[in-house]
Coordinates of N, CA, C and O in Angstrom, one line a residue:
M1 N 0.6 -1.0 -0.3 CA 0.1 0.0 0.0 C 0.9 0.5 0.3 O 2.5 1.3 1.2
T2 N 0.5 2.3 -0.4 CA 1.6 3.3 -0.9 C 1.7 4.4 0.4 O -0.3 4.3 1.2
A3 N 1.7 5.6 0.7 CA 1.8 6.6 1.8 C 0.4 6.4 1.8 O -0.1 7.2 2.7
N4 N 0.2 7.4 0.5 CA -1.1 8.2 0.1 C -2.3 7.3 0.7 O -3.5 8.0 1.1
A5 N -2.2 6.2 0.2 CA -3.7 5.5 0.2 C -3.6 4.9 1.7 O -4.7 4.9 2.2
E6 N -2.4 4.7 2.4 CA -2.0 4.4 4.1 C -3.3 5.5 4.5 O -3.9 5.3 5.4
V7 N -2.9 6.8 4.3 CA -3.8 8.0 5.1 C -4.7 8.0 4.6 O -5.6 8.5 5.6
L8 N -4.8 7.9 4.3 CA -6.2 7.7 3.1 C -6.7 6.6 3.9 O -8.6 7.7 4.3
N9 N -6.8 5.7 3.9 CA -7.5 4.8 4.7 C -7.4 5.2 6.6 O -9.0 4.7 6.4
G10 N -7.0 5.5 6.4 CA -6.9 6.1 8.1 C -7.9 7.6 8.5 O -8.5 7.2 9.5
L11 N -8.2 8.1 7.1 CA -8.8 9.3 7.1 C -10.6 8.8 7.7 O -11.0 9.0 8.0
I12 N -11.1 7.9 6.0 CA -12.3 7.3 5.7 C -12.1 6.6 7.2 O -13.3 6.8 8.0
A13 N -11.4 5.4 7.9 CA -11.6 4.7 9.1 C -11.9 5.7 9.5 O -13.2 5.6 11.4
R14 N -10.8 7.0 10.8 CA -11.5 7.7 11.9 C -13.6 8.7 11.8 O -13.8 8.7 12.4
E15 N -13.1 9.0 9.4 CA -15.3 9.2 10.1 C -15.3 8.4 10.5 O -16.7 8.3 10.7
R16 N -15.3 6.7 10.3 CA -16.3 6.0 10.3 C -16.7 6.1 11.7 O -18.1 5.4 12.2
I17 N -15.6 6.1 12.6 CA -15.8 6.0 13.5 C -16.1 7.0 14.4 O -17.2 6.8 14.9
R18 N -16.1 8.5 13.8 CA -16.9 9.9 14.3 C -18.6 9.2 14.1 O -19.2 9.6 14.5
D19 N -19.1 8.9 12.9 CA -19.9 8.9 12.5 C -20.4 7.5 13.6 O -21.8 7.7 14.4
C20 N -20.3 6.9 13.9 CA -20.8 5.9 15.2 C -21.2 5.8 15.6 O -22.5 6.0 16.7
L21 N -20.3 7.2 16.0 CA -20.2 7.6 17.8 C -21.6 8.7 17.3 O -22.1 8.7 19.2
A22 N -21.6 9.4 16.6 CA -22.6 10.5 16.6 C -23.5 9.9 16.5 O -24.8 10.6 16.6
R23 N -24.0 8.6 15.7 CA -25.5 8.2 15.3 C -25.9 7.4 16.8 O -26.9 7.4 17.6
L24 N -25.1 7.0 17.9 CA -25.1 6.8 19.0 C -25.5 7.6 20.2 O -26.8 7.3 20.8
S25 N -24.9 8.3 19.8 CA -25.4 9.5 20.9 C -26.9 9.9 20.3 O -27.6 10.0 21.6
R26 N -27.0 10.3 18.8 CA -28.6 10.6 18.9 C -29.6 9.5 19.2 O -30.2 9.5 19.5
G27 N -28.8 7.8 19.2 CA -29.7 6.5 20.0 C -29.8 6.7 21.3 O -31.0 6.6 21.3
E28 N -29.5 7.1 21.6 CA -29.3 7.5 23.3 C -30.0 8.5 23.4 O -31.2 8.3 24.4
D29 N -30.2 9.7 23.2 CA -31.1 10.7 23.6 C -32.8 10.2 22.5 O -33.5 10.7 23.1
R30 N -32.6 9.5 22.0 CA -33.6 8.8 21.5 C -34.2 7.7 22.0 O -35.9 7.5 21.7
R31 N -33.3 7.2 22.6 CA -33.3 5.9 22.7 C -34.1 5.6 21.7 O -35.2 4.5 22.0
D32 N -33.8 5.3 20.0 CA -33.8 4.1 19.9 C -32.6 3.1 19.8 O -31.4 3.0 19.5
A33 N -33.4 1.8 19.7 CA -32.6 0.2 20.1 C -31.7 0.3 18.5 O -30.9 -0.4 18.8
D34 N -32.4 0.4 18.3 CA -31.7 0.1 16.4 C -30.4 1.5 15.9 O -29.7 0.6 15.9
L35 N -30.6 2.7 16.4 CA -28.9 3.3 16.2 C -28.5 2.5 17.3 O -27.5 2.7 16.4
I36 N -28.8 2.5 18.9 CA -28.0 2.2 19.6 C -27.1 0.5 19.2 O -26.1 0.2 19.2
S37 N -27.5 -0.1 19.0 CA -27.5 -0.6 17.9 C -26.6 -1.4 16.7 O -25.2 -2.3 16.8
A38 N -26.5 -0.6 16.2 CA -25.4 -0.3 15.4 C -24.4 0.6 15.8 O -22.6 0.9 14.9
G39 N -23.7 0.9 17.3 CA -22.9 1.4 17.8 C -22.2 0.9 18.2 O -20.9 1.0 18.6
Y40 N -23.0 -0.1 18.9 CA -21.5 -1.8 19.3 C -21.9 -3.1 18.3 O -23.0 -3.6 18.4
W41 N -21.0 -3.4 18.8 CA -21.0 -5.3 18.5 C -21.9 -5.6 19.6 O -22.3 -5.9 21.0
P42 N -22.5 -6.6 19.3 CA -22.9 -7.5 20.0 C -22.6 -8.3 20.7 O -22.9 -8.7 22.3
D43 N -21.9 -8.8 21.0 CA -20.5 -9.2 21.9 C -19.8 -7.9 23.0 O -18.6 -8.3 23.8
A44 N -19.8 -6.7 23.4 CA -19.7 -5.7 24.1 C -20.0 -5.8 25.3 O -21.1 -6.4 25.4
T45 N -19.3 -4.8 26.0 CA -19.1 -5.0 27.1 C -19.6 -3.4 27.8 O -18.8 -2.8 26.9
D46 N -20.4 -2.7 28.6 CA -19.7 -1.3 28.7 C -20.1 -0.8 30.6 O -20.9 -1.9 31.4
D47 N -19.8 -0.3 30.6 CA -19.3 0.6 32.1 C -19.2 2.0 32.5 O -18.7 2.5 31.4
H48 N -20.4 1.7 32.1 CA -21.1 3.6 32.9 C -20.6 4.2 34.3 O -21.3 4.8 34.8
G49 N -20.0 3.4 35.1 CA -20.1 3.5 36.1 C -21.5 3.1 37.3 O -21.2 2.6 38.1
I50 N -22.2 3.6 36.3 CA -23.8 3.5 37.4 C -24.9 2.1 36.5 O -25.5 1.8 36.4
F51 N -23.8 1.8 35.2 CA -24.2 0.7 34.5 C -22.4 -0.1 34.3 O -21.9 0.4 34.3
L52 N -22.9 -2.0 34.5 CA -22.0 -2.3 34.4 C -22.2 -3.2 33.7 O -23.0 -4.3 34.4
G53 N -22.2 -4.1 32.8 CA -22.8 -5.5 31.9 C -22.8 -5.8 30.5 O -21.0 -4.4 29.8
T54 N -23.0 -6.6 29.7 CA -23.0 -6.7 28.2 C -23.9 -5.8 27.3 O -25.0 -5.3 28.1
F55 N -23.6 -5.7 26.4 CA -24.3 -4.4 25.8 C -25.6 -5.2 25.1 O -26.5 -4.4 25.6
K56 N -26.6 -6.4 25.7 CA -27.2 -6.6 25.5 C -28.1 -6.7 26.6 O -29.1 -5.6 26.8
E57 N -27.6 -6.7 27.5 CA -28.3 -5.5 29.1 C -28.3 -4.3 29.2 O -29.1 -3.6 29.8
Y58 N -27.5 -3.5 28.6 CA -27.2 -1.6 28.3 C -27.9 -1.8 27.5 O -28.7 -0.4 27.9
L59 N -28.7 -2.5 26.5 CA -29.7 -1.6 26.1 C -30.8 -1.9 26.2 O -31.7 -1.1 27.0
A60 N -30.7 -2.9 27.7 CA -32.5 -2.8 27.9 C -32.9 -1.9 29.0 O -33.4 -2.0 29.6
W61 N -31.8 -1.9 29.6 CA -31.7 0.0 30.7 C -31.6 0.6 30.2 O -32.2 1.7 30.7
V62 N -30.7 1.0 28.9 CA -30.7 2.8 28.3 C -32.5 3.0 27.7 O -32.7 3.7 27.2
V63 N -32.4 1.8 26.8 CA -34.1 1.6 26.0 C -35.3 0.7 26.8 O -34.7 0.0 26.9
P64 N -35.9 1.5 27.2 CA -37.2 3.0 26.6 C -36.6 3.8 27.9 O -36.2 5.2 27.9
G65 N -35.5 3.5 28.6 CA -34.4 4.8 29.5 C -35.7 5.1 30.9 O -36.5 4.4 31.1
A66 N -35.1 5.7 31.5 CA -36.1 6.1 32.7 C -37.5 6.6 32.4 O -36.9 8.1 31.8
P67 N -38.6 6.9 32.8 CA -39.5 7.7 32.7 C -39.2 9.1 33.3 O -39.2 9.6 33.2
T68 N -38.1 8.8 34.2 CA -38.4 10.4 35.3 C -37.0 10.9 34.0 O -36.6 12.7 35.1
I69 N -36.8 10.8 33.0 CA -35.6 11.5 32.0 C -36.7 11.8 31.0 O -36.5 11.1 30.0
P70 N -37.6 12.8 30.6 CA -37.9 13.3 29.9 C -37.3 13.4 28.8 O -37.1 13.2 27.4
V71 N -36.0 14.3 29.1 CA -35.2 14.5 27.7 C -33.7 14.9 28.5 O -33.6 14.8 29.5
T72 N -32.6 14.3 27.2 CA -31.4 14.2 27.2 C -30.6 14.6 26.2 O -31.3 14.4 25.1
L73 N -29.3 15.3 26.3 CA -28.1 15.9 25.1 C -27.2 15.3 25.4 O -27.0 16.0 26.0
H74 N -26.7 14.9 24.3 CA -25.3 13.8 24.4 C -24.8 14.6 23.5 O -24.9 14.9 22.2
T75 N -24.0 15.6 23.5 CA -22.8 16.4 23.2 C -22.0 16.1 22.5 O -21.0 16.4 24.0
L76 N -21.3 16.1 22.2 CA -19.8 15.2 21.2 C -19.1 16.5 21.2 O -19.0 17.2 20.8
G77 N -17.9 16.0 22.2 CA -16.9 17.4 21.5 C -15.3 16.3 21.0 O -16.0 15.5 19.5
Q78 N -14.0 17.0 20.9 CA -12.9 15.7 19.9 C -12.6 14.8 20.3 O -13.1 14.3 21.6
S79 N -12.5 13.6 19.0 CA -12.2 12.4 19.9 C -10.9 12.3 19.3 O -10.3 12.9 17.8
L80 N -9.7 11.4 20.5 CA -8.8 11.2 20.3 C -8.7 9.8 19.6 O -8.9 9.0 20.2
I81 N -8.3 9.6 17.9 CA -8.3 8.0 18.0 C -7.1 7.8 17.5 O -6.6 8.3 16.3
Q82 N -6.5 6.4 18.3 CA -5.8 5.4 17.8 C -5.8 4.3 17.3 O -6.9 3.1 17.9
L83 N -5.3 4.2 15.5 CA -5.7 3.1 15.0 C -5.0 2.2 15.4 O -3.9 3.3 15.5
Q84 N -5.3 0.7 15.3 CA -3.9 -0.1 15.4 C -4.8 -1.5 14.6 O -5.1 -2.4 15.2
G85 N -4.3 -1.3 13.4 CA -5.3 -2.3 12.3 C -6.7 -2.2 12.5 O -7.8 -1.0 11.7
S86 N -7.1 -3.6 12.8 CA -9.0 -3.2 12.3 C -9.6 -3.2 13.8 O -10.4 -3.2 13.9
T87 N -8.7 -2.4 15.3 CA -8.4 -2.4 16.8 C -8.6 -0.1 15.8 O -7.3 0.2 15.8
A88 N -8.9 0.5 17.7 CA -8.8 2.1 17.4 C -9.0 1.6 19.1 O -10.0 1.1 19.4
V89 N -8.3 2.7 20.0 CA -8.5 3.0 20.8 C -9.8 4.9 21.1 O -8.6 5.0 20.2
V90 N -10.2 5.1 21.6 CA -10.6 6.2 21.0 C -10.8 6.9 22.6 O -11.9 6.8 23.1
E91 N -11.4 8.3 22.7 CA -11.4 9.1 23.9 C -12.2 10.5 22.9 O -11.4 11.3 23.0
T92 N -13.4 10.3 23.8 CA -13.7 11.1 23.0 C -14.8 12.3 24.1 O -15.6 11.5 25.2
H93 N -14.6 14.3 24.1 CA -14.9 14.5 25.4 C -16.8 14.0 25.4 O -17.3 14.8 23.3
V94 N -17.8 14.2 25.8 CA -18.8 14.6 26.0 C -20.0 14.9 26.9 O -19.1 15.1 28.4
T95 N -20.3 16.9 27.0 CA -21.1 17.2 27.5 C -22.5 16.7 27.5 O -23.2 17.0 27.0
A96 N -22.9 16.3 28.6 CA -24.9 16.1 28.7 C -25.9 16.3 29.4 O -25.3 16.8 30.4
Y97 N -26.3 16.7 28.9 CA -27.9 17.5 29.7 C -29.1 16.5 29.7 O -29.2 15.5 29.1
H98 N -29.3 16.6 31.2 CA -30.9 15.4 31.2 C -31.5 16.3 32.4 O -31.4 17.4 33.5
R99 N -32.7 16.8 31.8 CA -34.0 17.1 32.3 C -34.8 15.3 33.5 O -34.7 14.9 32.5
I100 N -34.5 15.8 34.9 CA -34.5 14.4 35.9 C -36.4 15.1 36.0 O -36.1 16.3 36.8
T101 N -37.1 14.2 36.8 CA -38.4 14.7 36.8 C -38.3 13.8 38.0 O -38.1 12.9 38.8
I102 N -38.4 14.5 39.3 CA -38.2 13.7 41.0 C -40.0 14.6 41.3 O -40.2 15.8 41.7
G103 N -40.6 13.1 41.9 CA -42.0 14.5 42.5 C -42.9 15.4 40.9 O -42.9 14.7 40.0
D104 N -43.2 16.0 41.7 CA -44.0 16.8 40.5 C -42.8 18.0 40.1 O -43.2 19.1 39.1
Q105 N -41.5 18.2 40.2 CA -40.8 19.2 40.1 C -39.7 18.5 38.6 O -38.8 17.7 38.9
D106 N -39.2 19.8 37.4 CA -38.0 18.8 37.4 C -37.1 19.7 37.5 O -36.8 20.8 37.8
T107 N -36.0 18.9 37.2 CA -34.6 19.2 37.3 C -33.6 19.6 35.9 O -33.8 18.6 35.5
D108 N -32.9 20.6 36.2 CA -31.9 20.1 34.8 C -30.4 20.0 35.3 O -29.9 21.0 36.3
I109 N -30.4 19.3 35.4 CA -28.3 18.8 35.5 C -27.4 18.7 34.1 O -28.3 18.2 33.3
V110 N -26.1 18.7 34.0 CA -25.2 18.9 32.9 C -24.1 17.7 33.5 O -23.6 18.8 34.6
L111 N -23.7 17.6 33.1 CA -22.1 17.3 33.2 C -21.8 16.6 31.9 O -21.5 17.2 30.9
G112 N -19.8 16.6 32.5 CA -18.9 16.6 32.1 C -18.1 15.4 31.8 O -18.1 14.9 32.9
G113 N -17.6 14.4 30.8 CA -16.8 13.3 30.7 C -16.3 12.9 29.6 O -16.1 13.7 29.0
R114 N -15.7 11.2 29.9 CA -15.5 11.3 28.7 C -15.0 10.0 27.9 O -15.9 9.1 29.7
Y115 N -15.7 9.4 27.0 CA -16.5 8.0 26.1 C -14.8 7.7 26.2 O -14.0 7.9 25.6
L116 N -14.3 6.2 26.6 CA -13.1 5.2 26.2 C -13.5 4.3 25.9 O -14.5 3.6 27.0
D117 N -13.5 4.6 24.7 CA -13.8 3.7 23.6 C -13.0 2.5 23.2 O -11.2 2.9 22.3
R118 N -13.1 1.3 22.5 CA -12.0 -0.2 22.6 C -13.6 -0.3 21.4 O -14.0 -0.8 20.9
M119 N -12.6 0.2 19.8 CA -14.0 -0.2 18.5 C -12.4 -1.2 17.9 O -11.8 -1.2 17.7
E120 N -13.5 -2.2 16.8 CA -13.2 -2.8 16.5 C -14.1 -2.5 14.3 O -15.7 -2.4 14.7
E121 N -13.8 -3.2 13.5 CA -14.0 -2.7 12.0 C -14.2 -4.1 11.9 O -13.1 -4.7 12.1
R122 N -15.0 -4.2 11.6 CA -15.3 -5.8 10.9 C -16.5 -5.8 10.4 O -17.2 -5.0 9.7
D123 N -15.9 -6.4 8.8 CA -16.3 -5.8 7.8 C -16.7 -4.9 7.0 O -17.4 -4.3 6.5
G124 N -15.9 -3.6 7.4 CA -15.5 -2.9 6.3 C -16.5 -1.3 8.0 O -16.7 -0.5 7.9
E125 N -16.8 -2.4 9.3 CA -18.3 -1.2 9.7 C -16.9 -1.0 10.9 O -16.3 -2.2 11.7
W126 N -16.8 -0.1 11.8 CA -16.7 0.3 12.9 C -17.2 0.1 14.1 O -19.0 0.7 13.8
R127 N -17.1 -0.4 15.3 CA -18.1 -0.4 16.5 C -17.4 -0.3 17.3 O -16.7 -0.6 17.1
I128 N -18.3 -0.2 19.3 CA -17.9 -0.5 19.8 C -17.7 -2.1 20.5 O -18.7 -2.3 20.2
I129 N -16.7 -2.9 20.8 CA -16.5 -3.4 21.5 C -16.6 -3.5 23.7 O -16.5 -4.4 23.5
H130 N -15.6 -2.6 23.9 CA -15.8 -1.4 25.2 C -16.4 -0.5 25.4 O -15.7 0.1 24.5
R131 N -17.0 0.3 25.9 CA -16.9 1.9 26.6 C -17.0 1.1 27.7 O -17.2 0.4 29.3
T132 N -16.4 3.1 28.3 CA -16.2 3.1 29.6 C -16.0 4.7 29.9 O -16.2 5.9 28.9
M133 N -17.0 5.1 30.3 CA -17.7 6.5 31.0 C -17.1 7.0 32.5 O -16.8 6.2 33.1
L134 N -16.0 8.2 31.9 CA -15.6 8.9 32.7 C -15.8 10.3 33.4 O -16.3 10.9 32.2
Y135 N -16.4 10.4 34.7 CA -17.0 11.8 34.4 C -16.7 12.1 35.2 O -16.1 12.3 36.1
D136 N -16.1 13.5 34.6 CA -14.9 14.7 35.2 C -16.5 16.0 35.5 O -15.2 15.9 36.9
W137 N -16.9 16.0 35.9 CA -18.5 17.2 36.3 C -19.2 17.4 36.3 O -19.6 16.4 35.3
L138 N -19.7 17.4 37.4 CA -21.6 17.7 37.1 C -22.2 18.8 37.6 O -21.3 19.1 38.6
K139 N -23.4 19.6 37.0 CA -24.0 20.4 37.4 C -25.7 20.2 37.6 O -25.8 20.2 36.9
D140 N -25.9 20.7 38.9 CA -27.6 20.6 39.3 C -27.5 22.0 38.9 O -27.5 23.1 40.3
F141 N -28.2 22.4 38.0 CA -29.4 23.4 37.8 C -30.3 23.9 38.9 O -30.6 25.3 38.6
G142 N -30.5 23.2 39.6 CA -31.9 23.2 39.9 C -33.4 23.1 39.2 O -33.1 22.8 38.4
P143 N -34.6 24.0 40.1 CA -35.6 23.3 38.7 C -35.9 24.2 37.4 O -34.9 25.2 37.8
S144 N -36.5 23.2 37.4 CA -36.2 23.4 35.8 C -37.0 25.0 35.3 O -38.2 25.2 35.8
V145 N -36.6 25.7 34.2 CA -37.5 27.0 33.4 C -38.8 25.9 33.1 O -38.5 25.3 32.5
D146 N -40.1 26.7 33.0 CA -40.7 25.8 32.1 C -40.9 27.1 30.8 O -41.2 28.0 30.9
W147 N -40.5 26.1 29.4 CA -40.1 27.3 28.7 C -40.9 26.7 27.3 O -40.8 26.7 26.7
S148 N -42.1 26.0 28.0 CA -42.4 24.8 26.7 C -43.7 25.7 26.3 O -43.8 25.3 24.8
Q149 N -44.3 26.9 26.7 CA -44.6 27.4 25.4 C -43.7 28.6 24.7 O -44.1 28.8 23.9
G150 N -42.2 28.9 24.9 CA -41.6 29.8 24.0 C -40.6 30.4 24.7 O -40.1 29.7 26.1
L151 N -39.6 31.0 23.9 CA -38.0 31.2 24.3 C -38.3 32.8 25.0 O -39.0 34.0 24.0
L152 N -37.8 34.2 25.6 CA -37.3 35.0 25.4 C -38.7 35.8 25.2 O -39.1 37.4 25.0
G153 N -39.8 36.1 25.9 CA -40.8 36.5 25.9 C -41.9 36.0 25.2 O -42.8 36.8 24.6
M154 N -41.2 35.4 23.3 CA -41.7 35.3 22.8 C -42.4 33.7 22.5 O -41.6 32.9 22.5
P155 N -43.7 33.6 21.8 CA -44.8 32.3 22.0 C -43.8 31.6 21.0 O -43.5 32.0 19.6
F156 N -43.6 30.2 21.0 CA -43.5 29.0 19.4 C -44.7 29.5 18.5 O -45.7 29.3 18.7
L157 N -44.1 29.6 17.5 CA -45.2 29.7 16.2 C -45.5 28.5 15.9 O -46.6 28.2 14.9
T158 N -44.4 27.3 16.2 CA -45.3 26.5 15.5 C -45.6 24.6 17.5 O -45.0 25.0 18.1
A159 N -46.5 23.8 16.2 CA -45.8 22.6 17.8 C -45.0 21.8 18.1 O -44.8 21.4 19.3
H160 N -44.3 22.2 16.8 CA -42.9 20.6 16.7 C -41.6 21.5 17.2 O -40.6 21.1 17.0
S161 N -41.1 22.7 18.4 CA -40.5 23.2 18.6 C -39.8 22.8 19.3 O -38.8 23.4 19.7
V162 N -40.3 21.7 21.2 CA -40.1 21.8 22.3 C -40.2 20.0 21.9 O -40.1 19.2 21.4
G163 N -38.1 20.0 21.9 CA -37.6 18.5 21.9 C -38.1 17.8 22.6 O -38.6 17.8 24.5
T164 N -38.5 15.9 22.9 CA -38.4 15.9 23.9 C -37.6 14.5 24.1 O -37.4 14.2 22.7
A165 N -37.3 13.1 24.5 CA -36.6 12.4 23.9 C -37.1 11.6 23.1 O -36.6 10.5 22.2
Q166 N -38.3 11.2 23.0 CA -39.0 10.4 21.9 C -40.1 11.0 21.7 O -41.2 12.3 22.1
D167 N -41.3 11.3 20.0 CA -41.8 11.5 20.2 C -41.9 12.6 19.1 O -42.7 13.2 19.8
D168 N -40.7 13.7 19.6 CA -40.6 14.7 18.4 C -40.5 14.8 16.9 O -40.4 14.0 16.1
H169 N -40.4 16.8 16.6 CA -40.4 16.3 15.3 C -39.0 16.1 14.9 O -39.1 15.8 13.6
S170 N -38.1 15.8 15.3 CA -36.2 14.8 15.6 C -36.6 14.2 14.5 O -35.7 13.1 13.4
E171 N -36.9 12.8 14.9 CA -38.2 11.4 14.4 C -38.2 12.0 12.9 O -38.3 10.6 11.9
T172 N -39.3 12.8 12.1 CA -38.9 13.1 11.0 C -37.8 13.0 10.0 O -38.1 13.0 8.8
L173 N -37.2 13.6 10.3 CA -35.7 14.7 9.9 C -35.0 13.0 9.2 O -34.8 13.1 8.0
F174 N -35.0 12.3 9.4 CA -34.1 10.8 8.6 C -35.0 9.8 8.0 O -34.5 8.7 7.3
K175 N -36.4 10.6 8.3 CA -37.4 9.3 7.1 C -37.2 9.9 6.1 O -37.5 10.7 5.7
P176 N -37.5 8.4 5.4 CA -37.7 8.3 3.1 C -38.8 9.6 3.6 O -40.1 9.4 4.6
A177 N -39.0 11.1 2.5 CA -39.8 10.2 2.5 C -40.9 10.3 1.3 O -41.2 9.4 0.7

């Protein structure tokens, strides 16, 4: 393989890894079992600190998710990707927002951390074989503000402006026309 081909293959692998991680985050935010499953190999394991187990057990834990967490949003930062043939080690920064319902009150928290992923390429597809979540910080913002009717004193002009973990307008974005 020429040096240029090797560089190109590395760029393609890194982009496929980043795409896998982005789809997985969307799947977790939407509690979409198919998207999450496309990010992990069936024989994978997961260690989220508050969860430790097989991928099958993780999927059962994260989907449908806790009814007391109506909204999550995982925002990915940079990924450091070290390719090692058909395997890779990847550290990705993540900032995650969670709205949590406690009794009749919603609370907003944001946490920051890093995903430490071991990934494998099988038949040209990259997926996670093991994930460890490291938590670096957490901020509890206290009671949530009810912004469901509008923002900054202005009402929403459409019914689809507010996002939720499931059954919101974003579900129509990737569906065939």
